[in-house]
Amino acid sequence: MFKKNSSYALMTILILAATVLAACQPAAAPEAEVVEEPAAEEVAVEGKLAVGIVLPTKDEPRWIQDETWFKDALSAAGYDVEILFSQADPAKEKANVESLITKGVEVIIICPHDGSAAAAAAEAAMDAGVKVISYDRLIRDTEAVDYYVTFDSIAVGAQQGQYLIDNATGSGNPLYLYAGAASDNNAFIFFEGAWGVLQPKIADGTFVIKNSSEAVALQDKATLTRDEMSKIIGQVTTNWDFNDAKNLAEANLTAAPTADKGDVFILAPNDGTARAIADAYAADTDVTSYFISGQDAEMASVQYIIDGKQSMTVWKDVRTLVADAIGAAVALLEGETPVSKGAYNNGVIDVAAIQSAVVTVDKNNVVSTLIDGGYYDASDFTGLD
Ligand code: BGC
């Protein structure tokens, strides 16, 4: 963790940022094995901290990836790191932020569990004079956000939808839609990106939506308002939860007549939910084949892709996001404005942002992208020869 208020600390942070950026080059990248996670107390440093990190939950591999890369980046430069998890609880998230404020941090990097509920935590930070970087997910409905580091989430949804389109032939293909949690601003952006490419293919008859009357009612609209997306998401949300995803998929399959099955196309919002949904569709004997999307390149989904059980994932190189977050923290610690390329409106203000590109990964490029690039090790998987 960064130590506070010394030129030595700032110099080391700059070296650290350079180290992280260097780590983003595939050839120099460390292996992505998930390290044994020490409790926050074990890694807390003596004295005051300058930056704290709050992540939404330990229960999804995606956020363990972020924790791992933050730790790799910071410990490579000789720093311990305190990363607190909110365990899907906005009250715990706020308590985590307050605890970091008490320790004297100057910048907090927060990935909110619930974008709107996190406003209270961000405001507590602002009131204490602490800068807030919204990480991956946007904190909504408050002025208390200084900066946003994210991936190109429209592109995530667009790549998911495009993959389904590229694998569909003829017309009348059954399309099943699933979405993330309505409390996560990203769920809307992913859906917006997917709808943007899928809607023309629904309008021209390539796909027929089978599990959302709200989406069917809106299928002639190329662009949806947030309220319209809310209606659809309310009907097809997974809440980013494996069990919710499984239960919804099973309910959809039970409700669907045999004619709505056969060769199906499934928009799944991320890898955890994709595996749950894919398992449900694979277990239905009336489903002959399925194409299903995902995102995050979680190890379990990479194995599913190798095994032919998940069609694709959208890889978001977390090393880049970590480097961007550290770069922004360094700028804020120095009293500078972080470099931004655009802004995201959070319902109250336009938050200056930087966003990174994302990559479609399927069976054809899984080795060249994720293994040869050093993100994962070949020995992490079976069936790769
Ligand atoms: C993240 C995804 C993640 C999802 C569920 C989203 O906000 O961008 O990478 O899979 O949350 O945790």
mmCIF file of C-alpha atoms and ligand atoms in Angstrom:
data_model
loop_
_atom_site.group_PDB
_atom_site.id
_atom_site.type_symbol
_atom_site.label_atom_id
_atom_site.label_comp_id
_atom_site.label_asym_id
_atom_site.label_seq_id
_atom_site.Cartn_x
_atom_site.Cartn_y
_atom_site.Cartn_z
ATOM 1 C CA MET A 1 0.000 0.000 0.000
ATOM 2 C CA PHE A 2 1.164 3.515 -0.672
ATOM 3 C CA LYS A 3 2.570 5.375 2.286
ATOM 4 C CA LYS A 4 1.533 8.926 2.842
ATOM 5 C CA ASN A 5 3.115 12.299 2.127
ATOM 6 C CA SER A 6 6.731 11.741 1.316
ATOM 7 C CA SER A 7 8.621 12.399 -1.876
ATOM 8 C CA TYR A 8 10.113 8.920 -1.561
ATOM 9 C CA ALA A 9 6.605 7.504 -1.574
ATOM 10 C CA LEU A 10 5.578 9.482 -4.612
ATOM 11 C CA MET A 11 8.698 8.477 -6.514
ATOM 12 C CA THR A 12 8.082 4.844 -5.673
ATOM 13 C CA ILE A 13 4.483 5.150 -6.770
ATOM 14 C CA LEU A 14 5.618 6.464 -10.130
ATOM 15 C CA ILE A 15 8.015 3.536 -10.487
ATOM 16 C CA LEU A 16 5.160 1.294 -9.462
ATOM 17 C CA ALA A 17 2.851 2.743 -12.108
ATOM 18 C CA ALA A 18 5.556 2.163 -14.704
ATOM 19 C CA THR A 19 5.961 -1.398 -13.434
ATOM 20 C CA VAL A 20 2.258 -2.044 -13.778
ATOM 21 C CA LEU A 21 2.145 -0.577 -17.252
ATOM 22 C CA ALA A 22 5.118 -2.743 -18.202
ATOM 23 C CA ALA A 23 3.245 -5.726 -16.804
ATOM 24 C CA CYS A 24 0.491 -5.010 -19.303
ATOM 25 C CA GLN A 25 2.829 -6.016 -22.129
ATOM 26 C CA PRO A 26 1.987 -9.668 -22.778
ATOM 27 C CA ALA A 27 5.621 -10.810 -23.007
ATOM 28 C CA ALA A 28 6.475 -9.409 -19.584
ATOM 29 C CA ALA A 29 3.231 -10.349 -17.898
ATOM 30 C CA PRO A 30 3.345 -12.417 -14.751
ATOM 31 C CA GLU A 31 1.292 -15.570 -14.570
ATOM 32 C CA ALA A 32 -2.290 -15.129 -13.494
ATOM 33 C CA GLU A 33 -2.420 -17.825 -10.901
ATOM 34 C CA VAL A 34 -4.797 -16.880 -8.136
ATOM 35 C CA VAL A 35 -2.686 -16.327 -5.064
ATOM 36 C CA GLU A 36 -3.705 -17.451 -1.626
ATOM 37 C CA GLU A 37 -5.513 -14.438 -0.323
ATOM 38 C CA PRO A 38 -4.260 -13.157 3.014
ATOM 39 C CA ALA A 39 -6.720 -11.370 5.259
ATOM 40 C CA ALA A 40 -6.564 -7.591 4.990
ATOM 41 C CA GLU A 41 -5.117 -7.373 8.492
ATOM 42 C CA GLU A 42 -2.172 -9.534 7.468
ATOM 43 C CA VAL A 43 -1.162 -7.245 4.652
ATOM 44 C CA ALA A 44 -1.877 -3.892 6.229
ATOM 45 C CA VAL A 45 1.246 -1.766 6.501
ATOM 46 C CA GLU A 46 2.447 0.127 9.486
ATOM 47 C CA GLY A 47 1.668 3.805 9.526
ATOM 48 C CA LYS A 48 -0.779 5.690 7.376
ATOM 49 C CA LEU A 49 -1.974 4.568 3.988
ATOM 50 C CA ALA A 50 -2.497 6.827 1.010
ATOM 51 C CA VAL A 51 -4.725 4.611 -1.159
ATOM 52 C CA GLY A 52 -7.351 2.016 -0.247
ATOM 53 C CA ILE A 53 -9.206 -0.401 -2.490
ATOM 54 C CA VAL A 54 -12.762 -1.678 -1.988
ATOM 55 C CA LEU A 55 -14.032 -4.525 -4.199
ATOM 56 C CA PRO A 56 -17.625 -5.873 -4.333
ATOM 57 C CA THR A 57 -17.321 -9.554 -3.419
ATOM 58 C CA LYS A 58 -14.885 -12.418 -2.973
ATOM 59 C CA ASP A 59 -17.489 -14.835 -4.237
ATOM 60 C CA GLU A 60 -16.965 -14.187 -7.946
ATOM 61 C CA PRO A 61 -13.695 -15.128 -9.651
ATOM 62 C CA ARG A 62 -13.781 -11.854 -11.599
ATOM 63 C CA TRP A 63 -13.013 -9.804 -8.467
ATOM 64 C CA ILE A 64 -10.373 -12.253 -7.297
ATOM 65 C CA GLN A 65 -8.657 -11.546 -10.633
ATOM 66 C CA ASP A 66 -8.671 -7.831 -9.796
ATOM 67 C CA GLU A 67 -7.404 -8.461 -6.273
ATOM 68 C CA THR A 68 -4.619 -10.658 -7.620
ATOM 69 C CA TRP A 69 -3.448 -8.122 -10.175
ATOM 70 C CA PHE A 70 -3.611 -5.232 -7.701
ATOM 71 C CA LYS A 71 -1.489 -7.259 -5.289
ATOM 72 C CA ASP A 72 0.964 -8.308 -7.993
ATOM 73 C CA ALA A 73 1.324 -4.743 -9.186
ATOM 74 C CA LEU A 74 1.760 -3.229 -5.749
ATOM 75 C CA SER A 75 3.909 -5.891 -4.172
ATOM 76 C CA ALA A 76 6.192 -5.955 -7.236
ATOM 77 C CA ALA A 77 7.117 -2.449 -6.172
ATOM 78 C CA GLY A 78 7.590 -3.461 -2.547
ATOM 79 C CA TYR A 79 4.243 -2.348 -1.169
ATOM 80 C CA ASP A 80 1.682 -4.215 0.830
ATOM 81 C CA VAL A 81 -1.873 -3.612 -0.192
ATOM 82 C CA GLU A 82 -5.072 -3.405 1.782
ATOM 83 C CA ILE A 83 -8.021 -4.550 -0.264
ATOM 84 C CA LEU A 84 -11.388 -4.783 1.452
ATOM 85 C CA PHE A 85 -14.386 -6.712 0.124
ATOM 86 C CA SER A 86 -17.979 -5.581 0.592
ATOM 87 C CA GLN A 87 -19.561 -9.021 0.159
ATOM 88 C CA ALA A 88 -22.512 -7.613 -1.807
ATOM 89 C CA ASP A 89 -23.543 -5.439 1.139
ATOM 90 C CA PRO A 90 -23.683 -1.631 0.722
ATOM 91 C CA ALA A 91 -23.518 -1.181 4.531
ATOM 92 C CA LYS A 92 -20.286 -3.186 4.681
ATOM 93 C CA GLU A 93 -19.018 -1.222 1.693
ATOM 94 C CA LYS A 94 -19.603 2.050 3.523
ATOM 95 C CA ALA A 95 -17.976 0.656 6.679
ATOM 96 C CA ASN A 96 -14.960 -0.381 4.581
ATOM 97 C CA VAL A 97 -14.688 3.125 3.152
ATOM 98 C CA GLU A 98 -14.984 4.653 6.630
ATOM 99 C CA SER A 99 -12.293 2.349 7.960
ATOM 100 C CA LEU A 100 -9.929 3.398 5.169
ATOM 101 C CA ILE A 101 -10.714 7.072 5.817
ATOM 102 C CA THR A 102 -9.871 6.533 9.489
ATOM 103 C CA LYS A 103 -6.529 5.069 8.448
ATOM 104 C CA GLY A 104 -5.772 8.307 6.619
ATOM 105 C CA VAL A 105 -6.069 7.326 2.962
ATOM 106 C CA GLU A 106 -6.113 10.128 0.409
ATOM 107 C CA VAL A 107 -7.608 8.170 -2.482
ATOM 108 C CA ILE A 108 -10.108 5.289 -2.441
ATOM 109 C CA ILE A 109 -10.623 3.027 -5.433
ATOM 110 C CA ILE A 110 -14.160 1.635 -5.166
ATOM 111 C CA CYS A 111 -15.940 -0.926 -7.278
ATOM 112 C CA PRO A 112 -19.486 -0.596 -5.940
ATOM 113 C CA HIS A 113 -21.778 -3.517 -5.351
ATOM 114 C CA ASP A 114 -24.826 -1.296 -5.901
ATOM 115 C CA GLY A 115 -24.021 1.806 -7.947
ATOM 116 C CA SER A 116 -26.606 4.082 -6.326
ATOM 117 C CA ALA A 117 -26.277 2.801 -2.774
ATOM 118 C CA ALA A 118 -22.514 3.427 -2.973
ATOM 119 C CA ALA A 119 -23.198 7.175 -3.269
ATOM 120 C CA ALA A 120 -23.328 7.386 0.529
ATOM 121 C CA ALA A 121 -19.883 5.809 0.863
ATOM 122 C CA ALA A 122 -18.455 8.110 -1.823
ATOM 123 C CA GLU A 123 -19.962 11.131 -0.085
ATOM 124 C CA ALA A 124 -18.415 10.084 3.224
ATOM 125 C CA ALA A 125 -15.068 10.024 1.430
ATOM 126 C CA MET A 126 -15.629 13.411 -0.187
ATOM 127 C CA ASP A 127 -16.627 14.935 3.152
ATOM 128 C CA ALA A 128 -13.319 13.684 4.573
ATOM 129 C CA GLY A 129 -11.391 15.240 1.672
ATOM 130 C CA VAL A 130 -10.627 11.835 0.137
ATOM 131 C CA LYS A 131 -10.663 11.423 -3.655
ATOM 132 C CA VAL A 132 -12.835 8.662 -5.115
ATOM 133 C CA ILE A 133 -12.014 6.583 -8.168
ATOM 134 C CA SER A 134 -14.945 4.517 -9.399
ATOM 135 C CA TYR A 135 -13.505 1.227 -10.602
ATOM 136 C CA ASP A 136 -15.141 -0.871 -13.358
ATOM 137 C CA ARG A 137 -18.665 -0.033 -12.142
ATOM 138 C CA LEU A 138 -19.890 3.566 -12.010
ATOM 139 C CA ILE A 139 -21.023 5.044 -8.690
ATOM 140 C CA ARG A 140 -24.300 6.758 -9.534
ATOM 141 C CA ASP A 141 -26.438 9.656 -8.344
ATOM 142 C CA THR A 142 -23.760 11.685 -6.561
ATOM 143 C CA GLU A 143 -21.205 14.386 -7.235
ATOM 144 C CA ALA A 144 -18.679 12.603 -5.047
ATOM 145 C CA VAL A 145 -16.849 10.741 -7.829
ATOM 146 C CA ASP A 146 -13.573 12.155 -9.123
ATOM 147 C CA TYR A 147 -12.738 9.701 -11.856
ATOM 148 C CA TYR A 148 -13.886 6.477 -13.517
ATOM 149 C CA VAL A 149 -11.691 3.661 -14.867
ATOM 150 C CA THR A 150 -13.552 1.116 -16.917
ATOM 151 C CA PHE A 151 -13.609 -1.136 -19.923
ATOM 152 C CA ASP A 152 -15.564 -0.333 -23.059
ATOM 153 C CA SER A 153 -18.775 -1.899 -21.777
ATOM 154 C CA ILE A 154 -20.815 -1.063 -24.889
ATOM 155 C CA ALA A 155 -18.259 -3.100 -26.827
ATOM 156 C CA VAL A 156 -18.629 -5.984 -24.333
ATOM 157 C CA GLY A 157 -22.349 -6.260 -25.081
ATOM 158 C CA ALA A 158 -21.852 -5.629 -28.797
ATOM 159 C CA GLN A 159 -19.251 -8.409 -29.054
ATOM 160 C CA GLN A 160 -21.547 -10.813 -27.221
ATOM 161 C CA GLY A 161 -24.452 -10.022 -29.544
ATOM 162 C CA GLN A 162 -22.276 -10.060 -32.663
ATOM 163 C CA TYR A 163 -20.990 -13.528 -31.817
ATOM 164 C CA LEU A 164 -24.523 -14.865 -31.773
ATOM 165 C CA ILE A 165 -25.263 -13.110 -35.076
ATOM 166 C CA ASP A 166 -22.115 -14.495 -36.716
ATOM 167 C CA ASN A 167 -23.161 -18.032 -35.830
ATOM 168 C CA ALA A 168 -26.804 -17.825 -36.889
ATOM 169 C CA THR A 169 -28.090 -18.809 -40.302
ATOM 170 C CA GLY A 170 -31.561 -18.513 -41.787
ATOM 171 C CA SER A 171 -34.429 -17.050 -39.840
ATOM 172 C CA GLY A 172 -36.562 -17.772 -36.807
ATOM 173 C CA ASN A 173 -33.633 -18.699 -34.551
ATOM 174 C CA PRO A 174 -34.768 -18.876 -30.899
ATOM 175 C CA LEU A 175 -33.074 -16.156 -28.832
ATOM 176 C CA TYR A 176 -32.965 -16.200 -25.043
ATOM 177 C CA LEU A 177 -31.869 -13.003 -23.288
ATOM 178 C CA TYR A 178 -30.258 -12.742 -19.853
ATOM 179 C CA ALA A 179 -28.870 -9.661 -18.096
ATOM 180 C CA GLY A 180 -26.810 -8.640 -15.079
ATOM 181 C CA ALA A 181 -28.010 -7.027 -11.849
ATOM 182 C CA ALA A 182 -30.165 -3.905 -12.184
ATOM 183 C CA SER A 183 -28.208 -2.358 -9.289
ATOM 184 C CA ASP A 184 -25.085 -2.412 -11.494
ATOM 185 C CA ASN A 185 -24.856 0.378 -14.060
ATOM 186 C CA ASN A 186 -22.759 -1.921 -16.250
ATOM 187 C CA ALA A 187 -25.688 -4.297 -16.688
ATOM 188 C CA PHE A 188 -27.458 -1.525 -18.614
ATOM 189 C CA ILE A 189 -24.426 -0.688 -20.727
ATOM 190 C CA PHE A 190 -23.784 -4.333 -21.619
ATOM 191 C CA PHE A 191 -27.447 -4.770 -22.547
ATOM 192 C CA GLU A 192 -27.442 -1.543 -24.567
ATOM 193 C CA GLY A 193 -24.390 -2.760 -26.517
ATOM 194 C CA ALA A 194 -25.951 -6.139 -27.208
ATOM 195 C CA TRP A 195 -29.342 -4.684 -28.148
ATOM 196 C CA GLY A 196 -27.672 -2.306 -30.593
ATOM 197 C CA VAL A 197 -26.463 -5.185 -32.746
ATOM 198 C CA LEU A 198 -29.184 -7.764 -32.029
ATOM 199 C CA GLN A 199 -32.240 -5.542 -32.545
ATOM 200 C CA PRO A 200 -31.817 -5.234 -36.352
ATOM 201 C CA LYS A 201 -31.471 -9.012 -36.499
ATOM 202 C CA ILE A 202 -34.627 -9.424 -34.458
ATOM 203 C CA ALA A 203 -36.425 -6.921 -36.681
ATOM 204 C CA ASP A 204 -35.375 -8.790 -39.836
ATOM 205 C CA GLY A 205 -36.516 -12.152 -38.443
ATOM 206 C CA THR A 206 -33.092 -13.783 -37.964
ATOM 207 C CA PHE A 207 -33.863 -14.148 -34.249
ATOM 208 C CA VAL A 208 -37.097 -14.533 -32.323
ATOM 209 C CA ILE A 209 -37.015 -13.580 -28.632
ATOM 210 C CA LYS A 210 -38.404 -16.436 -26.542
ATOM 211 C CA ASN A 211 -38.139 -15.479 -22.884
ATOM 212 C CA SER A 212 -39.076 -11.809 -22.454
ATOM 213 C CA SER A 213 -42.465 -10.310 -23.282
ATOM 214 C CA GLU A 214 -41.023 -6.873 -22.398
ATOM 215 C CA ALA A 215 -38.251 -7.290 -24.983
ATOM 216 C CA VAL A 216 -40.767 -8.502 -27.555
ATOM 217 C CA ALA A 217 -42.906 -5.426 -26.892
ATOM 218 C CA LEU A 218 -39.875 -3.206 -27.585
ATOM 219 C CA GLN A 219 -38.303 -5.199 -30.389
ATOM 220 C CA ASP A 220 -38.959 -2.587 -33.077
ATOM 221 C CA LYS A 221 -37.018 0.097 -31.176
ATOM 222 C CA ALA A 222 -33.378 0.424 -32.207
ATOM 223 C CA THR A 223 -32.499 2.471 -29.128
ATOM 224 C CA LEU A 224 -33.984 1.917 -25.706
ATOM 225 C CA THR A 225 -34.302 4.381 -22.833
ATOM 226 C CA ARG A 226 -32.984 3.399 -19.415
ATOM 227 C CA ASP A 227 -36.565 2.840 -18.251
ATOM 228 C CA GLU A 228 -37.252 0.548 -21.189
ATOM 229 C CA MET A 229 -34.083 -1.405 -20.490
ATOM 230 C CA SER A 230 -35.138 -1.611 -16.837
ATOM 231 C CA LYS A 231 -38.334 -3.356 -17.870
ATOM 232 C CA ILE A 232 -36.469 -5.975 -19.880
ATOM 233 C CA ILE A 233 -33.689 -6.400 -17.326
ATOM 234 C CA GLY A 234 -36.311 -6.806 -14.598
ATOM 235 C CA GLN A 235 -37.629 -9.812 -16.494
ATOM 236 C CA VAL A 236 -34.326 -11.452 -17.452
ATOM 237 C CA THR A 237 -31.945 -10.475 -14.658
ATOM 238 C CA THR A 238 -29.544 -12.993 -13.191
ATOM 239 C CA ASN A 239 -28.604 -10.572 -10.396
ATOM 240 C CA TRP A 240 -25.051 -11.656 -11.318
ATOM 241 C CA ASP A 241 -25.868 -14.758 -9.312
ATOM 242 C CA PHE A 242 -25.113 -18.313 -10.412
ATOM 243 C CA ASN A 243 -28.192 -19.755 -8.707
ATOM 244 C CA ASP A 244 -30.549 -17.052 -9.943
ATOM 245 C CA ALA A 245 -29.223 -17.615 -13.464
ATOM 246 C CA LYS A 246 -29.715 -21.369 -13.208
ATOM 247 C CA ASN A 247 -33.242 -21.029 -11.786
ATOM 248 C CA LEU A 248 -34.303 -18.499 -14.425
ATOM 249 C CA ALA A 249 -32.884 -20.598 -17.270
ATOM 250 C CA GLU A 250 -34.676 -23.685 -15.959
ATOM 251 C CA ALA A 251 -37.938 -21.742 -15.600
ATOM 252 C CA ASN A 252 -37.578 -20.419 -19.163
ATOM 253 C CA LEU A 253 -36.959 -23.927 -20.473
ATOM 254 C CA THR A 254 -39.913 -25.342 -18.582
ATOM 255 C CA ALA A 255 -42.176 -22.625 -20.003
ATOM 256 C CA ALA A 256 -40.910 -22.990 -23.578
ATOM 257 C CA PRO A 257 -42.669 -25.371 -25.963
ATOM 258 C CA THR A 258 -40.442 -27.846 -27.815
ATOM 259 C CA ALA A 259 -40.732 -25.715 -30.962
ATOM 260 C CA ASP A 260 -38.943 -22.869 -29.154
ATOM 261 C CA LYS A 261 -35.908 -25.027 -28.455
ATOM 262 C CA GLY A 262 -33.783 -26.931 -31.011
ATOM 263 C CA ASP A 263 -30.778 -24.801 -32.033
ATOM 264 C CA VAL A 264 -30.854 -21.865 -29.630
ATOM 265 C CA PHE A 265 -28.913 -18.634 -29.114
ATOM 266 C CA ILE A 266 -28.332 -17.287 -25.629
ATOM 267 C CA LEU A 267 -27.167 -13.833 -24.583
ATOM 268 C CA ALA A 268 -25.568 -14.491 -21.183
ATOM 269 C CA PRO A 269 -24.092 -11.407 -19.501
ATOM 270 C CA ASN A 270 -20.956 -12.873 -17.892
ATOM 271 C CA ASP A 271 -19.036 -16.072 -17.392
ATOM 272 C CA GLY A 272 -20.438 -17.123 -14.019
ATOM 273 C CA THR A 273 -24.009 -16.835 -15.223
ATOM 274 C CA ALA A 274 -23.106 -18.294 -18.647
ATOM 275 C CA ARG A 275 -21.865 -21.526 -17.070
ATOM 276 C CA ALA A 276 -25.030 -21.841 -14.985
ATOM 277 C CA ILE A 277 -27.289 -21.121 -17.958
ATOM 278 C CA ALA A 278 -25.270 -23.337 -20.314
ATOM 279 C CA ASP A 279 -25.564 -26.264 -17.892
ATOM 280 C CA ALA A 280 -29.352 -25.830 -17.799
ATOM 281 C CA TYR A 281 -29.668 -25.722 -21.596
ATOM 282 C CA ALA A 282 -27.269 -28.656 -22.010
ATOM 283 C CA ALA A 283 -29.452 -30.712 -19.684
ATOM 284 C CA ASP A 284 -32.628 -30.118 -21.766
ATOM 285 C CA THR A 285 -33.009 -32.901 -24.303
ATOM 286 C CA ASP A 286 -35.100 -30.667 -26.595
ATOM 287 C CA VAL A 287 -32.141 -28.319 -27.011
ATOM 288 C CA THR A 288 -30.125 -29.664 -29.937
ATOM 289 C CA SER A 289 -27.349 -27.079 -29.861
ATOM 290 C CA TYR A 290 -26.669 -23.715 -28.297
ATOM 291 C CA PHE A 291 -24.413 -20.714 -28.740
ATOM 292 C CA ILE A 292 -23.881 -18.742 -25.538
ATOM 293 C CA SER A 293 -21.923 -15.600 -24.731
ATOM 294 C CA GLY A 294 -20.015 -14.612 -21.596
ATOM 295 C CA GLN A 295 -17.431 -12.148 -20.325
ATOM 296 C CA ASP A 296 -14.418 -11.980 -17.995
ATOM 297 C CA ALA A 297 -12.353 -14.917 -19.291
ATOM 298 C CA GLU A 298 -12.698 -16.612 -15.912
ATOM 299 C CA MET A 299 -10.582 -19.755 -15.723
ATOM 300 C CA ALA A 300 -13.635 -21.986 -15.322
ATOM 301 C CA SER A 301 -15.150 -20.489 -18.469
ATOM 302 C CA VAL A 302 -11.911 -20.793 -20.401
ATOM 303 C CA GLN A 303 -12.102 -24.496 -19.572
ATOM 304 C CA TYR A 304 -15.781 -24.524 -20.674
ATOM 305 C CA ILE A 305 -14.731 -22.937 -23.988
ATOM 306 C CA ILE A 306 -11.980 -25.529 -24.473
ATOM 307 C CA ASP A 307 -14.537 -28.242 -23.692
ATOM 308 C CA GLY A 308 -17.156 -26.773 -26.072
ATOM 309 C CA LYS A 309 -19.620 -25.987 -23.263
ATOM 310 C CA GLN A 310 -19.465 -22.168 -23.560
ATOM 311 C CA SER A 311 -19.102 -20.518 -26.976
ATOM 312 C CA MET A 312 -17.226 -17.319 -26.220
ATOM 313 C CA THR A 313 -16.137 -14.883 -23.573
ATOM 314 C CA VAL A 314 -15.179 -11.229 -23.718
ATOM 315 C CA TRP A 315 -11.730 -10.866 -22.222
ATOM 316 C CA LYS A 316 -11.205 -7.748 -20.179
ATOM 317 C CA ASP A 317 -7.490 -7.533 -19.385
ATOM 318 C CA VAL A 318 -7.660 -6.634 -15.719
ATOM 319 C CA ARG A 319 -3.950 -5.715 -15.757
ATOM 320 C CA THR A 320 -4.850 -2.668 -17.852
ATOM 321 C CA LEU A 321 -7.648 -1.612 -15.511
ATOM 322 C CA VAL A 322 -5.361 -1.946 -12.491
ATOM 323 C CA ALA A 323 -2.661 0.105 -14.243
ATOM 324 C CA ASP A 324 -5.207 2.784 -15.156
ATOM 325 C CA ALA A 325 -6.518 2.920 -11.583
ATOM 326 C CA ILE A 326 -3.020 3.224 -10.119
ATOM 327 C CA GLY A 327 -2.100 5.866 -12.693
ATOM 328 C CA ALA A 328 -5.190 7.873 -11.744
ATOM 329 C CA ALA A 329 -4.471 7.453 -8.025
ATOM 330 C CA VAL A 330 -0.925 8.728 -8.540
ATOM 331 C CA ALA A 331 -2.211 11.773 -10.420
ATOM 332 C CA LEU A 332 -4.767 12.550 -7.713
ATOM 333 C CA LEU A 333 -2.155 12.110 -4.950
ATOM 334 C CA GLU A 334 -0.009 14.649 -6.765
ATOM 335 C CA GLY A 335 -2.897 17.072 -7.022
ATOM 336 C CA GLU A 336 -3.153 16.603 -10.776
ATOM 337 C CA THR A 337 -6.093 15.738 -12.991
ATOM 338 C CA PRO A 338 -5.854 12.172 -14.333
ATOM 339 C CA VAL A 339 -5.797 11.849 -18.107
ATOM 340 C CA SER A 340 -9.305 11.168 -19.357
ATOM 341 C CA LYS A 341 -10.762 10.194 -22.690
ATOM 342 C CA GLY A 342 -14.403 11.067 -22.403
ATOM 343 C CA ALA A 343 -16.903 10.973 -19.570
ATOM 344 C CA TYR A 344 -19.807 8.904 -18.240
ATOM 345 C CA ASN A 345 -22.916 10.533 -16.839
ATOM 346 C CA ASN A 346 -23.781 9.070 -13.452
ATOM 347 C CA GLY A 347 -27.231 10.644 -13.221
ATOM 348 C CA VAL A 348 -25.883 13.812 -11.588
ATOM 349 C CA ILE A 349 -22.505 14.677 -13.150
ATOM 350 C CA ASP A 350 -20.311 13.698 -16.068
ATOM 351 C CA VAL A 351 -17.473 11.706 -14.541
ATOM 352 C CA ALA A 352 -14.149 11.974 -16.391
ATOM 353 C CA ALA A 353 -13.189 8.494 -17.522
ATOM 354 C CA ILE A 354 -10.686 6.319 -19.257
ATOM 355 C CA GLN A 355 -11.786 3.061 -20.853
ATOM 356 C CA SER A 356 -9.943 0.034 -22.207
ATOM 357 C CA ALA A 357 -10.657 -2.154 -25.183
ATOM 358 C CA VAL A 358 -11.996 -5.710 -24.865
ATOM 359 C CA VAL A 359 -11.368 -8.852 -26.918
ATOM 360 C CA THR A 360 -13.673 -11.646 -28.084
ATOM 361 C CA VAL A 361 -12.227 -15.056 -27.191
ATOM 362 C CA ASP A 362 -13.529 -18.385 -28.435
ATOM 363 C CA LYS A 363 -12.066 -21.819 -29.092
ATOM 364 C CA ASN A 364 -10.129 -20.501 -32.100
ATOM 365 C CA ASN A 365 -8.066 -17.856 -30.322
ATOM 366 C CA VAL A 366 -8.136 -18.938 -26.684
ATOM 367 C CA VAL A 367 -4.526 -20.150 -26.756
ATOM 368 C CA SER A 368 -3.059 -17.278 -28.765
ATOM 369 C CA THR A 369 -4.870 -14.672 -26.678
ATOM 370 C CA LEU A 370 -4.904 -15.906 -23.112
ATOM 371 C CA ILE A 371 -2.105 -18.461 -22.882
ATOM 372 C CA ASP A 372 0.525 -17.168 -25.318
ATOM 373 C CA GLY A 373 -0.147 -13.671 -23.989
ATOM 374 C CA GLY A 374 0.803 -14.809 -20.473
ATOM 375 C CA TYR A 375 -2.570 -14.164 -18.830
ATOM 376 C CA TYR A 376 -3.011 -17.822 -17.935
ATOM 377 C CA ASP A 377 -0.711 -20.802 -17.940
ATOM 378 C CA ALA A 378 -1.443 -23.776 -20.201
ATOM 379 C CA SER A 379 -1.099 -26.058 -17.175
ATOM 380 C CA ASP A 380 -4.184 -24.390 -15.652
ATOM 381 C CA PHE A 381 -6.335 -26.238 -18.222
ATOM 382 C CA THR A 382 -6.952 -29.709 -19.603
ATOM 383 C CA GLY A 383 -7.509 -30.718 -23.222
ATOM 384 C CA LEU A 384 -5.311 -28.059 -24.755
ATOM 385 C CA ASP A 385 -3.080 -30.190 -27.019
HETATM 386 C C1 BGC B 1 -18.350 -6.442 -14.312
HETATM 387 C C2 BGC B 1 -18.209 -7.833 -14.888
HETATM 388 C C3 BGC B 1 -18.695 -8.850 -13.861
HETATM 389 C C4 BGC B 1 -20.059 -8.473 -13.303
HETATM 390 C C5 BGC B 1 -20.488 -9.372 -12.170
HETATM 391 C C6 BGC B 1 -19.756 -6.211 -13.851
HETATM 392 O O1 BGC B 1 -19.919 -4.931 -13.346
HETATM 393 O O2 BGC B 1 -17.961 -5.479 -15.271
HETATM 394 O O3 BGC B 1 -16.884 -8.063 -15.260
HETATM 395 O O4 BGC B 1 -18.777 -10.120 -14.422
HETATM 396 O O5 BGC B 1 -20.056 -7.152 -12.837
HETATM 397 O O6 BGC B 1 -19.646 -9.251 -11.097
#
